Structure formats: C-alpha cells, structure tokens
Amino acid sequence: MSDKPRILVTRKLPDAVEARLQRDYQPMLNPDDRLYSTDEIIEMAANADAILPCHTEKFPAEVIARLPENVRAIANFSVGHDHVDLDAAKAKGIIVTNTPDVLSDATAEIAILCMLGAARRAYEGERMIRAQQWKDWSPTFMLGAQTTGKRFGVVGMGRVGQVAAKRARGFDMEVHYYNRSRLSADLECGATYHETVEDLLPHCDVLSIHCPATPQTTGLLNRERIALLPDGAIVVNTGRGGVVDDEALIEALTSGKVFAAGLDVFNGEPDHIHPKYRELDNVFLLPHLGSATVETRNGMGFRALDNLDAIFAGREPGDRIA
Ligand code: 8YV
C-alpha cells in the first residue's frame, strides 16, 4: 500500500495539476466535476489526510467540527478564504493555505475588462449585433463614458488591487485608494491614499472593489456610500459579491447616479444572483472569470500543491492562513 498522503480534491482541476497530484499523492479526484454536498465531503474526508477545495465548498465552523481527525490540512485552490472559518480550523489544529499572487494578473485583466465593458456599453452593443438590430450609425449613437485620464479608485489595495491600478495607469488614470493600512511609497507608485472609504469615494470616477469578503466589508458599498460617489461613476467588482449591497447598487444604476457597473462576482452566485441585474442594460456581467485562464489555474493548482508538499514534508507552507 502506498504511503503517499491521501488528498480529497473536490473539483476537476487542470490536467497538469492532476498529473502532479497523481505523481506525488493518492488523490481522490472528481473527474465529472460534480458539486459535492457537505455530507459527501465529510464522508470522503474519512480517507483523506488533506482536502484541496475551491471556494465552491464551504467550511463554516460546524463543518470544520465534523471533519475527521485524520484531516491535517485544507489547501485551498483560491486566494479568497471567506468559505473557510479560519478560527475554527486553527482551534482544531487544521492547517489552512490559499493561493495568492498567481491570480493577480488574470483578475486585474478582468477588472479592466469590467471597467471598459461597463463604460463603453459593451453588453448593449454585443446584443444589438447578435439580435440583428444594428441598423444605423450616428454621431450620438451609443455614447459611453471615457475612462482615459479619469480617476481610478481602489478599495482593497492588496496584490490584485495593485496590479489593477498599474493597468489603469496604462489608461493615464489617476489612482486613489483605500486600504486598511497605507502602502509603502514603492508599492503606492504615486497613488493617493485615503484613510477611510468615505474619503475615497468622492474621488472615484471608477470604483474598483478588490477587498476580501469579511464581516467588516459585507455590504460596504451601501446606499449612503454610493451617494458619495461622483454622479455618473462606474462600479467594478471582481472581489466578492458580498461587498456590495445589491438593492442599493441597482437603485443607483436605475437612477443614473451610477452610470454603469461591471461585475464578475455576486451575492448568491452562481444561480441566485439578484434577478434585476439581468434586466439592466447598464451592467456588464461575467460569471466569476477573474482567475479563469489556463496559466493562472495551473499556477493556482501548483501553488496549492507547493503548500501540501511543505505540510507533508514537515515544513511551514508558504501560504499558511491558519
Ligand atoms: C477562483 C477566486 O476562481 O481565488 C479566488 O478567491 O475568487 C477565484 O478567482 C476561485 O475562488 C477558485 O476556488
């Protein structure tokens, strides 16, 4: 019998990642990519030394409590970790890791796509052509908002926020940000720091959300804060849906207070997002594609495996979060 560690892999991962798993571990793979129930995960975990989940599998305290003692680690295939109760894991002695850095470029690309898609009315244009409704052109046809030279405001200037800001500078945008702590000058790259979200918002022609979902950031973009944005601002969210109060954003999109929004993440995703988003023309919607490139998904898998390699070699994993 092999003495290689047994890894419960909850979702179908890229081929190169699964090949490395097969080489170095005894993986329980999910070739059909079926979404497992919590009960199934608990049951399969009886034969696992570690679990390699995605954000689609939830580990609140009550699930962590039910995990068998043989589970030594949860090596996430994600940078976000709002799906895992870190305190509960720590209390139970389960090591938790994530996959930072490797998805910053891909997610920042999607932020810029969301910004431009929203600002330049990409959804309306796409739909018009596909529906054979493009009949005319005129100087006042489908005018959008120009972003070049405008102000790009970032909430959450972590790794992804910093790359998004760098890309926005490519559009000559002036970068403003709020972060729990101010960055050093070399990371700030001339961006203007605001000590509170309230201070930042009036400076955002484009507001791009990159902070993690925490109890403190839940519903952060609410009615009162939206009122602080300049009229006609653009809202971009590639972080987590929970940071946005959907009713408030939809109200602002309907009134025109917010010109348009580009959203890659949602409350209730994938199939219980606010239905009104589907009806609005001034939203550019993507199904959580932030990290969805071959390079990045391989990078995330390899990073999760690097963490597992360290754990099972008795070393400290590079991306330990609990
Ligand atoms: C991933 C993400 O696709 O890593 C994250 O936090 O939001 C996504 O880009 C997903 O979480 C994978 O589990």
CSV table of C-alpha atoms and ligand atoms in Angstrom, one decimal:
chain,number,residue,atom,x,y,z
A,1,MET,CA,0.0,0.0,0.0
A,2,SER,CA,1.3,3.5,-0.9
A,3,ASP,CA,2.3,5.7,2.0
A,4,LYS,CA,1.7,8.9,-0.1
A,5,PRO,CA,-0.7,11.3,1.5
A,6,ARG,CA,-4.3,11.0,0.5
A,7,ILE,CA,-5.8,14.2,-0.9
A,8,LEU,CA,-9.5,14.8,-1.3
A,9,VAL,CA,-9.8,17.1,-4.4
A,10,THR,CA,-13.3,18.5,-4.5
A,11,ARG,CA,-13.4,19.7,-8.1
A,12,LYS,CA,-11.9,18.8,-11.5
A,13,LEU,CA,-8.6,20.6,-11.8
A,14,PRO,CA,-6.5,21.3,-14.9
A,15,ASP,CA,-4.7,18.3,-16.3
A,16,ALA,CA,-1.2,19.4,-15.4
A,17,VAL,CA,-2.3,19.9,-11.8
A,18,GLU,CA,-4.0,16.5,-11.6
A,19,ALA,CA,-0.9,14.9,-13.2
A,20,ARG,CA,1.3,16.2,-10.4
A,21,LEU,CA,-1.3,15.1,-7.8
A,22,GLN,CA,-1.3,11.6,-9.3
A,23,ARG,CA,2.5,11.6,-9.2
A,24,ASP,CA,3.1,12.8,-5.7
A,25,TYR,CA,-0.1,11.8,-3.8
A,26,GLN,CA,-3.0,9.5,-3.6
A,27,PRO,CA,-5.7,11.9,-4.8
A,28,MET,CA,-9.4,11.3,-4.8
A,29,LEU,CA,-10.3,13.2,-8.0
A,30,ASN,CA,-13.7,14.4,-9.2
A,31,PRO,CA,-13.5,13.7,-13.0
A,32,ASP,CA,-17.1,14.6,-13.5
A,33,ASP,CA,-16.7,17.9,-11.6
A,34,ARG,CA,-19.8,17.2,-9.6
A,35,LEU,CA,-20.6,19.6,-6.8
A,36,TYR,CA,-20.3,17.6,-3.6
A,37,SER,CA,-22.7,18.1,-0.7
A,38,THR,CA,-21.2,18.7,2.8
A,39,ASP,CA,-22.2,15.2,3.9
A,40,GLU,CA,-20.3,13.7,1.0
A,41,ILE,CA,-17.2,15.8,1.8
A,42,ILE,CA,-17.3,14.7,5.4
A,43,GLU,CA,-17.8,11.1,4.3
A,44,MET,CA,-14.9,11.2,1.8
A,45,ALA,CA,-12.7,13.0,4.3
A,46,ALA,CA,-12.6,9.9,6.4
A,47,ASN,CA,-10.0,8.7,3.9
A,48,ALA,CA,-8.1,11.9,3.4
A,49,ASP,CA,-5.0,13.4,5.0
A,50,ALA,CA,-5.9,16.8,3.4
A,51,ILE,CA,-8.6,18.5,1.4
A,52,LEU,CA,-7.9,20.6,-1.7
A,53,PRO,CA,-11.2,22.6,-2.2
A,54,CYS,CA,-12.3,25.5,-4.2
A,55,HIS,CA,-14.5,28.4,-3.0
A,56,THR,CA,-17.5,26.4,-4.0
A,57,GLU,CA,-17.1,24.2,-1.0
A,58,LYS,CA,-18.0,25.8,2.3
A,59,PHE,CA,-16.2,25.1,5.6
A,60,PRO,CA,-18.0,27.1,8.3
A,61,ALA,CA,-17.3,26.2,12.0
A,62,GLU,CA,-20.0,23.4,12.0
A,63,VAL,CA,-18.5,21.7,9.0
A,64,ILE,CA,-14.9,22.0,10.4
A,65,ALA,CA,-16.2,20.5,13.6
A,66,ARG,CA,-17.5,17.4,11.7
A,67,LEU,CA,-14.2,16.8,9.8
A,68,PRO,CA,-12.5,13.6,10.9
A,69,GLU,CA,-9.2,14.0,12.9
A,70,ASN,CA,-7.2,12.5,10.1
A,71,VAL,CA,-7.6,15.7,8.0
A,72,ARG,CA,-4.5,17.7,8.7
A,73,ALA,CA,-4.9,20.5,6.1
A,74,ILE,CA,-7.2,22.4,3.9
A,75,ALA,CA,-5.1,23.6,0.9
A,76,ASN,CA,-7.4,26.0,-0.9
A,77,PHE,CA,-7.4,26.4,-4.7
A,78,SER,CA,-8.2,30.1,-4.2
A,79,VAL,CA,-6.8,33.3,-2.8
A,80,GLY,CA,-10.1,34.2,-1.1
A,81,HIS,CA,-10.8,32.3,2.0
A,82,ASP,CA,-14.2,33.5,3.1
A,83,HIS,CA,-15.6,30.0,2.6
A,84,VAL,CA,-13.4,28.6,5.4
A,85,ASP,CA,-13.8,29.5,9.1
A,86,LEU,CA,-10.1,30.1,9.9
A,87,ASP,CA,-10.6,30.3,13.7
A,88,ALA,CA,-12.5,27.0,13.8
A,89,ALA,CA,-9.7,25.4,11.7
A,90,LYS,CA,-7.0,26.8,13.8
A,91,ALA,CA,-8.8,25.6,17.0
A,92,LYS,CA,-9.0,22.1,15.6
A,93,GLY,CA,-5.3,22.1,14.5
A,94,ILE,CA,-6.1,22.0,10.8
A,95,ILE,CA,-3.6,23.9,8.7
A,96,VAL,CA,-5.2,26.2,6.0
A,97,THR,CA,-3.5,27.7,3.0
A,98,ASN,CA,-4.5,29.8,0.0
A,99,THR,CA,-3.0,30.7,-3.4
A,100,PRO,CA,-2.1,34.4,-3.5
A,101,ASP,CA,-0.1,36.2,-6.2
A,102,VAL,CA,-0.6,33.7,-9.0
A,103,LEU,CA,-4.0,35.1,-9.9
A,104,SER,CA,-3.4,38.8,-9.6
A,105,ASP,CA,-2.7,39.4,-13.3
A,106,ALA,CA,-5.6,37.5,-14.5
A,107,THR,CA,-8.1,39.1,-12.1
A,108,ALA,CA,-6.8,42.6,-12.8
A,109,GLU,CA,-7.4,41.9,-16.5
A,110,ILE,CA,-11.0,41.1,-15.7
A,111,ALA,CA,-11.3,44.2,-13.6
A,112,ILE,CA,-10.2,46.3,-16.6
A,113,LEU,CA,-12.5,44.3,-18.9
A,114,CYS,CA,-15.4,45.0,-16.5
A,115,MET,CA,-14.4,48.7,-16.4
A,116,LEU,CA,-14.3,49.1,-20.1
A,117,GLY,CA,-17.3,46.8,-20.7
A,118,ALA,CA,-19.4,48.9,-18.4
A,119,ALA,CA,-18.1,52.3,-19.5
A,120,ARG,CA,-18.4,51.6,-23.2
A,121,ARG,CA,-21.7,49.8,-23.1
A,122,ALA,CA,-20.2,46.5,-24.4
A,123,TYR,CA,-23.2,44.4,-23.5
A,124,GLU,CA,-25.7,46.6,-25.3
A,125,GLY,CA,-23.5,46.7,-28.4
A,126,GLU,CA,-22.9,42.9,-28.4
A,127,ARG,CA,-26.6,42.2,-28.0
A,128,MET,CA,-27.6,44.7,-30.8
A,129,ILE,CA,-25.3,43.0,-33.3
A,130,ARG,CA,-26.3,39.4,-32.3
A,131,ALA,CA,-30.0,40.3,-32.5
A,132,GLN,CA,-29.5,41.9,-35.9
A,133,GLN,CA,-30.7,45.2,-34.5
A,134,TRP,CA,-27.8,47.3,-35.6
A,135,LYS,CA,-29.4,49.4,-38.3
A,136,ASP,CA,-27.7,52.8,-38.2
A,137,TRP,CA,-24.8,54.9,-37.1
A,138,SER,CA,-24.9,58.5,-35.9
A,139,PRO,CA,-22.6,60.8,-34.0
A,140,THR,CA,-24.7,60.4,-31.0
A,141,PHE,CA,-25.1,56.6,-31.2
A,142,MET,CA,-24.5,54.6,-28.0
A,143,LEU,CA,-22.2,57.1,-26.3
A,144,GLY,CA,-20.4,55.7,-23.3
A,145,ALA,CA,-18.1,57.1,-20.7
A,146,GLN,CA,-14.4,57.6,-21.5
A,147,THR,CA,-12.0,56.3,-18.8
A,148,THR,CA,-8.7,57.7,-20.1
A,149,GLY,CA,-7.4,60.3,-17.8
A,150,LYS,CA,-10.1,59.8,-15.2
A,151,ARG,CA,-9.7,58.7,-11.5
A,152,PHE,CA,-9.5,55.0,-10.7
A,153,GLY,CA,-10.4,54.3,-7.1
A,154,VAL,CA,-9.4,51.1,-5.4
A,155,VAL,CA,-11.0,49.6,-2.3
A,156,GLY,CA,-8.5,47.0,-1.1
A,157,MET,CA,-5.0,47.7,-2.4
A,158,GLY,CA,-3.7,44.2,-2.0
A,159,ARG,CA,-2.0,42.2,-4.7
A,160,VAL,CA,-4.9,42.3,-7.2
A,161,GLY,CA,-5.7,45.9,-6.5
A,162,GLN,CA,-2.1,46.9,-7.1
A,163,VAL,CA,-2.0,45.2,-10.5
A,164,ALA,CA,-5.4,46.7,-11.5
A,165,ALA,CA,-4.1,50.1,-10.5
A,166,LYS,CA,-1.0,49.5,-12.6
A,167,ARG,CA,-3.1,48.6,-15.6
A,168,ALA,CA,-5.4,51.6,-15.1
A,169,ARG,CA,-2.3,53.8,-15.2
A,170,GLY,CA,-1.9,52.5,-18.7
A,171,PHE,CA,-5.0,54.5,-19.4
A,172,ASP,CA,-3.5,57.6,-17.8
A,173,MET,CA,-5.8,57.2,-14.9
A,174,GLU,CA,-5.1,58.8,-11.6
A,175,VAL,CA,-5.1,56.2,-8.9
A,176,HIS,CA,-6.7,56.7,-5.5
A,177,TYR,CA,-7.1,54.0,-2.9
A,178,TYR,CA,-8.4,53.0,0.5
A,179,ASN,CA,-6.7,50.1,2.3
A,180,ARG,CA,-6.7,49.1,6.0
A,181,SER,CA,-3.1,50.4,6.1
A,182,ARG,CA,-1.2,52.7,3.8
A,183,LEU,CA,1.2,51.1,1.4
A,184,SER,CA,4.9,51.9,1.2
A,185,ALA,CA,5.8,54.5,-1.4
A,186,ASP,CA,7.4,52.0,-3.7
A,187,LEU,CA,4.1,50.0,-3.8
A,188,GLU,CA,1.9,53.0,-3.8
A,189,CYS,CA,3.5,54.2,-7.1
A,190,GLY,CA,2.2,57.7,-6.6
A,191,ALA,CA,-1.4,56.7,-5.8
A,192,THR,CA,-3.3,58.9,-3.4
A,193,TYR,CA,-4.2,57.2,-0.1
A,194,HIS,CA,-7.5,57.9,1.7
A,195,GLU,CA,-7.9,57.0,5.3
A,196,THR,CA,-11.5,56.0,5.0
A,197,VAL,CA,-13.7,54.6,2.3
A,198,GLU,CA,-15.9,57.7,2.7
A,199,ASP,CA,-12.9,59.9,1.9
A,200,LEU,CA,-12.0,57.8,-1.1
A,201,LEU,CA,-15.5,57.7,-2.8
A,202,PRO,CA,-15.8,61.3,-4.0
A,203,HIS,CA,-12.6,60.7,-6.0
A,204,CYS,CA,-13.7,57.7,-7.9
A,205,ASP,CA,-14.8,58.1,-11.5
A,206,VAL,CA,-14.3,54.4,-11.5
A,207,LEU,CA,-14.6,52.5,-8.2
A,208,SER,CA,-12.9,49.0,-8.3
A,209,ILE,CA,-13.5,46.7,-5.5
A,210,HIS,CA,-10.7,44.3,-4.5
A,211,CYS,CA,-11.0,43.8,-0.8
A,212,PRO,CA,-11.8,40.4,0.7
A,213,ALA,CA,-15.2,39.4,2.0
A,214,THR,CA,-15.2,39.7,5.8
A,215,PRO,CA,-17.8,40.6,8.3
A,216,GLN,CA,-16.4,44.2,8.2
A,217,THR,CA,-16.7,44.5,4.4
A,218,THR,CA,-20.1,42.9,3.9
A,219,GLY,CA,-22.4,45.4,2.3
A,220,LEU,CA,-19.6,48.0,2.3
A,221,LEU,CA,-20.9,49.6,-0.9
A,222,ASN,CA,-24.3,50.6,0.5
A,223,ARG,CA,-26.8,53.4,-0.3
A,224,GLU,CA,-25.0,56.0,1.9
A,225,ARG,CA,-21.6,55.3,0.4
A,226,ILE,CA,-22.9,55.2,-3.2
A,227,ALA,CA,-24.3,58.7,-2.6
A,228,LEU,CA,-20.7,59.8,-2.0
A,229,LEU,CA,-19.5,58.8,-5.5
A,230,PRO,CA,-19.4,61.4,-8.2
A,231,ASP,CA,-22.6,61.4,-10.4
A,232,GLY,CA,-22.1,59.0,-13.3
A,233,ALA,CA,-19.4,56.9,-11.6
A,234,ILE,CA,-18.7,53.4,-12.8
A,235,VAL,CA,-18.6,50.5,-10.3
A,236,VAL,CA,-16.4,47.4,-10.8
A,237,ASN,CA,-16.4,44.4,-8.6
A,238,THR,CA,-14.0,41.5,-9.1
A,239,GLY,CA,-13.6,40.8,-5.4
A,240,ARG,CA,-16.6,39.2,-3.7
A,241,GLY,CA,-20.3,39.9,-4.2
A,242,GLY,CA,-20.9,40.3,-0.5
A,243,VAL,CA,-19.1,43.6,-0.5
A,244,VAL,CA,-21.9,45.2,-2.5
A,245,ASP,CA,-25.5,45.9,-1.3
A,246,ASP,CA,-27.3,44.8,-4.5
A,247,GLU,CA,-30.5,46.8,-3.8
A,248,ALA,CA,-28.5,50.0,-3.3
A,249,LEU,CA,-26.4,49.4,-6.4
A,250,ILE,CA,-29.4,48.5,-8.6
A,251,GLU,CA,-31.2,51.6,-7.4
A,252,ALA,CA,-28.2,53.8,-8.3
A,253,LEU,CA,-27.9,52.1,-11.7
A,254,THR,CA,-31.6,52.7,-12.4
A,255,SER,CA,-31.5,56.4,-11.3
A,256,GLY,CA,-28.3,57.0,-13.3
A,257,LYS,CA,-26.4,58.0,-10.2
A,258,VAL,CA,-24.0,55.2,-11.2
A,259,PHE,CA,-23.6,55.2,-15.0
A,260,ALA,CA,-22.8,51.5,-15.3
A,261,ALA,CA,-21.3,48.6,-13.4
A,262,GLY,CA,-19.0,45.7,-14.4
A,263,LEU,CA,-19.5,42.7,-12.2
A,264,ASP,CA,-17.6,39.4,-12.1
A,265,VAL,CA,-18.8,38.4,-8.6
A,266,PHE,CA,-22.2,38.3,-7.0
A,267,ASN,CA,-24.2,37.7,-3.9
A,268,GLY,CA,-25.9,34.4,-4.4
A,269,GLU,CA,-23.6,33.3,-7.3
A,270,PRO,CA,-23.9,31.3,-9.4
A,271,ASP,CA,-27.7,30.7,-9.7
A,272,HIS,CA,-29.2,33.0,-7.1
A,273,ILE,CA,-27.9,36.4,-8.1
A,274,HIS,CA,-30.2,39.4,-7.9
A,275,PRO,CA,-32.6,39.0,-10.9
A,276,LYS,CA,-32.7,42.7,-11.6
A,277,TYR,CA,-29.1,42.6,-12.8
A,278,ARG,CA,-30.3,40.6,-15.8
A,279,GLU,CA,-32.7,43.3,-16.8
A,280,LEU,CA,-30.5,46.3,-16.6
A,281,ASP,CA,-28.7,47.4,-19.8
A,282,ASN,CA,-26.0,49.3,-18.0
A,283,VAL,CA,-24.4,46.3,-16.3
A,284,PHE,CA,-21.6,44.2,-17.9
A,285,LEU,CA,-21.8,40.8,-16.3
A,286,LEU,CA,-19.3,38.0,-16.1
A,287,PRO,CA,-19.6,34.6,-14.3
A,288,HIS,CA,-16.7,34.8,-11.9
A,289,LEU,CA,-14.0,34.6,-14.5
A,290,GLY,CA,-11.3,36.5,-12.6
A,291,SER,CA,-8.8,33.8,-12.5
A,292,ALA,CA,-10.1,31.7,-15.4
A,293,THR,CA,-7.0,31.4,-17.7
A,294,VAL,CA,-5.0,28.2,-18.2
A,295,GLU,CA,-1.8,29.8,-16.9
A,296,THR,CA,-3.5,31.1,-13.8
A,297,ARG,CA,-5.5,28.0,-13.0
A,298,ASN,CA,-2.3,25.9,-13.4
A,299,GLY,CA,-0.5,28.4,-11.2
A,300,MET,CA,-3.2,28.1,-8.5
A,301,GLY,CA,-3.1,24.3,-8.5
A,302,PHE,CA,0.7,24.2,-8.4
A,303,ARG,CA,0.7,26.7,-5.5
A,304,ALA,CA,-1.8,24.6,-3.6
A,305,LEU,CA,0.4,21.6,-4.2
A,306,ASP,CA,3.5,23.5,-3.1
A,307,ASN,CA,1.7,24.2,0.2
A,308,LEU,CA,0.7,20.5,0.5
A,309,ASP,CA,4.3,19.4,-0.3
A,310,ALA,CA,5.6,21.6,2.5
A,311,ILE,CA,3.0,20.4,5.0
A,312,PHE,CA,3.7,16.7,4.4
A,313,ALA,CA,7.4,17.3,4.5
A,314,GLY,CA,7.0,18.8,7.9
A,315,ARG,CA,7.9,22.3,6.7
A,316,GLU,CA,5.9,25.5,7.1
A,317,PRO,CA,3.7,26.1,4.0
A,318,GLY,CA,4.4,29.4,2.2
A,319,ASP,CA,0.8,30.5,2.1
A,320,ARG,CA,-0.5,29.5,5.6
A,321,ILE,CA,-3.5,31.5,6.7
A,322,ALA,CA,-4.4,29.3,9.7
B,1,8YV,C1,-11.3,31.4,-8.1
B,1,8YV,C2,-11.4,33.5,-6.6
B,1,8YV,O1,-11.7,31.0,-9.3
B,1,8YV,O2,-9.3,32.6,-5.8
B,1,8YV,C3,-10.3,33.3,-5.6
B,1,8YV,O3,-10.5,33.8,-4.4
B,1,8YV,O4,-12.2,34.2,-6.4
B,1,8YV,C4,-11.4,32.9,-7.9
B,1,8YV,O5,-10.7,33.5,-8.8
B,1,8YV,C5,-12.0,30.5,-7.1
B,1,8YV,O6,-12.1,31.1,-5.8
B,1,8YV,C6,-11.4,29.2,-7.0
B,1,8YV,O7,-11.8,28.4,-5.9
